[in-house]
Coordinates of C-alpha atoms in Angstrom, one line a residue:
A1 CA -10.6 -21.8 5.1
A2 CA -12.3 -22.8 1.8
G3 CA -14.3 -25.5 3.6
S4 CA -16.3 -23.1 5.7
R5 CA -17.2 -20.9 2.8
G6 CA -17.3 -23.4 0.0
S7 CA -14.9 -23.0 -2.9
L8 CA -13.0 -19.7 -3.2
P9 CA -13.4 -17.8 -6.5
E10 CA -10.7 -17.9 -9.1
L11 CA -8.6 -14.8 -9.1
E12 CA -6.0 -13.6 -11.6
A13 CA -2.6 -12.5 -10.4
S14 CA -3.4 -9.0 -11.8
S15 CA -6.6 -8.7 -9.7
S16 CA -6.9 -5.4 -7.8
A17 CA -7.1 -5.4 -4.1
A18 CA -10.7 -4.0 -4.3
S19 CA -11.8 -6.8 -6.8
V20 CA -10.3 -9.5 -4.5
A21 CA -12.2 -8.0 -1.5
T22 CA -15.4 -8.0 -3.6
A23 CA -14.8 -11.5 -4.9
L24 CA -14.3 -12.8 -1.3
A25 CA -17.3 -10.8 0.0
L26 CA -15.2 -9.1 2.5
E27 CA -17.0 -6.2 4.3
R28 CA -14.1 -5.5 6.6
I29 CA -10.4 -6.3 6.4
A30 CA -8.5 -6.5 9.8
V31 CA -5.0 -6.6 8.3
L32 CA -3.9 -6.3 4.7
K33 CA -0.3 -7.0 3.9
M34 CA 1.0 -6.5 0.4
D35 CA 4.4 -7.5 -0.9
C36 CA 4.0 -7.1 -4.7
E37 CA 7.6 -6.5 -5.8
G38 CA 7.1 -3.1 -7.4
C39 CA 3.3 -2.9 -7.8
E40 CA 3.1 -0.5 -4.9
Y41 CA 3.5 2.3 -7.4
A42 CA 0.4 1.3 -9.3
I43 CA -2.0 0.4 -6.5
S44 CA -3.5 3.9 -6.3
D45 CA -4.2 3.9 -10.0
S46 CA -6.1 0.6 -9.7
I47 CA -8.2 2.1 -6.9
L48 CA -8.8 5.4 -8.5
C49 CA -9.6 4.0 -11.9
S50 CA -12.9 4.9 -13.6
S51 CA -15.8 3.7 -11.4
A52 CA -17.3 2.0 -14.4
E53 CA -14.4 -0.5 -14.4
P54 CA -14.7 -3.6 -12.3
G55 CA -12.5 -3.6 -9.2
C56 CA -12.5 0.2 -8.8
D57 CA -13.4 1.4 -5.3
R58 CA -12.0 4.8 -4.3
H59 CA -13.1 4.0 -0.7
F60 CA -11.4 0.6 -0.6
F61 CA -9.1 1.5 2.3
D62 CA -12.1 2.7 4.4
K63 CA -12.8 -1.0 5.1
V64 CA -9.2 -1.8 6.1
D65 CA -8.1 -1.5 9.7
Q66 CA -4.3 -2.1 9.3
F67 CA -2.3 -1.9 6.1
T68 CA 1.4 -2.8 5.6
I69 CA 3.2 -2.9 2.3
E70 CA 6.8 -3.5 1.3
V71 CA 7.9 -0.3 -0.5
H72 CA 11.0 -0.6 -2.8
T73 CA 12.7 2.8 -2.8
L74 CA 15.3 2.1 -5.4
T75 CA 15.6 3.2 -9.0
A76 CA 15.2 -0.4 -10.1
F77 CA 11.6 -0.3 -8.9
A78 CA 10.8 3.5 -9.3
P79 CA 12.7 4.7 -12.3
T80 CA 10.4 7.6 -13.2
A81 CA 8.7 10.5 -11.5
E82 CA 5.4 8.8 -12.4
H83 CA 6.4 5.9 -10.0
V84 CA 7.1 8.4 -7.2
M85 CA 3.8 10.1 -7.8
G86 CA 2.0 6.7 -7.6
L87 CA 3.5 6.2 -4.1
A88 CA 2.4 9.8 -3.2
K89 CA -1.2 9.0 -4.4
L90 CA -1.2 5.8 -2.3
L91 CA -0.1 7.7 0.8
W92 CA -2.9 10.3 0.1
L93 CA -5.5 7.5 -0.2
L94 CA -4.4 6.0 3.1
D95 CA -4.6 9.3 4.8
E96 CA -8.0 10.1 3.3
S97 CA -9.3 6.8 4.6
G98 CA -8.1 7.5 8.2
L99 CA -5.2 5.1 8.1
K100 CA -2.3 6.8 9.9
F101 CA 1.4 6.0 9.7
V102 CA 2.5 4.0 12.8
L103 CA 6.0 2.7 12.2
S104 CA 8.3 1.4 9.5
E105 CA 11.0 -1.3 9.4
D106 CA 13.8 -1.0 7.0
G107 CA 15.2 -4.0 5.2
A108 CA 17.7 -4.6 2.5
C109 CA 16.7 -5.4 -1.1
S110 CA 18.9 -7.6 -3.2
R111 CA 22.4 -6.3 -4.0
N112 CA 21.5 -6.3 -7.7
H113 CA 18.7 -3.7 -6.9
Q114 CA 20.7 -1.8 -4.3
V115 CA 23.3 -0.7 -6.9
T116 CA 20.7 1.2 -8.9
G117 CA 20.5 3.7 -6.0
C118 CA 17.8 6.1 -4.8
P119 CA 15.6 7.9 -7.4
E120 CA 16.4 11.5 -7.9
E121 CA 12.9 12.5 -7.0
F122 CA 13.2 10.8 -3.6
R123 CA 16.6 12.4 -2.9
A124 CA 15.3 15.9 -4.0
A125 CA 12.5 15.6 -1.4
G126 CA 15.0 14.6 1.3
F127 CA 13.8 11.0 1.5
D128 CA 16.2 8.5 2.9
C129 CA 16.1 5.4 0.7
G130 CA 18.2 3.5 3.2
H131 CA 18.7 -0.1 2.2
G132 CA 16.0 0.2 -0.4
C133 CA 13.1 -1.7 1.2
K134 CA 10.8 -0.2 3.7
N135 CA 7.8 -1.9 5.5
P136 CA 5.5 0.8 6.8
L137 CA 2.5 0.0 8.9
F138 CA -0.6 2.2 8.7
A139 CA -3.5 1.7 11.1
R140 CA -6.8 3.2 12.1
V141 CA -6.9 4.6 15.6
P142 CA -10.0 3.2 17.4
P143 CA -12.4 5.9 18.6
T144 CA -12.1 4.5 22.2
A145 CA -8.3 4.8 22.1
A146 CA -8.6 8.4 20.9
L147 CA -11.1 9.2 23.7
G148 CA -8.8 7.6 26.3
A149 CA -5.9 9.8 25.1
L150 CA -8.0 12.9 25.8
E151 CA -8.7 12.1 29.4

């Protein structure tokens, strides 16, 4: 892939999704899959950061057609209410951008993590933590598909 574009830019492991898209000059992202082992609770903050900071782009998800992320729903990954709010903000950003929930596949996290249980905030909201790892898919419904459904 690097041969057709020349050399790819150097990116740090802590790079935000928006800064990676900018560095790679991506105008559109067909599928974005993230498995960041707990960073799902901070993604919204990196997107909503001050617009003066590099890598901030509140409308980042507007250029994404499909988004899937492994969400760890165990206390080992989300020990505070702030973590749970981070996930709520991510879901809000996805909805605001027009990405809608399509399906989710549950999976098991490691046994070491499973013993930590479901965060109280999730349980209080009636959320089923299941085996602790969920892989939701969010997608944009193409306008032609929406029109076809109306006929």
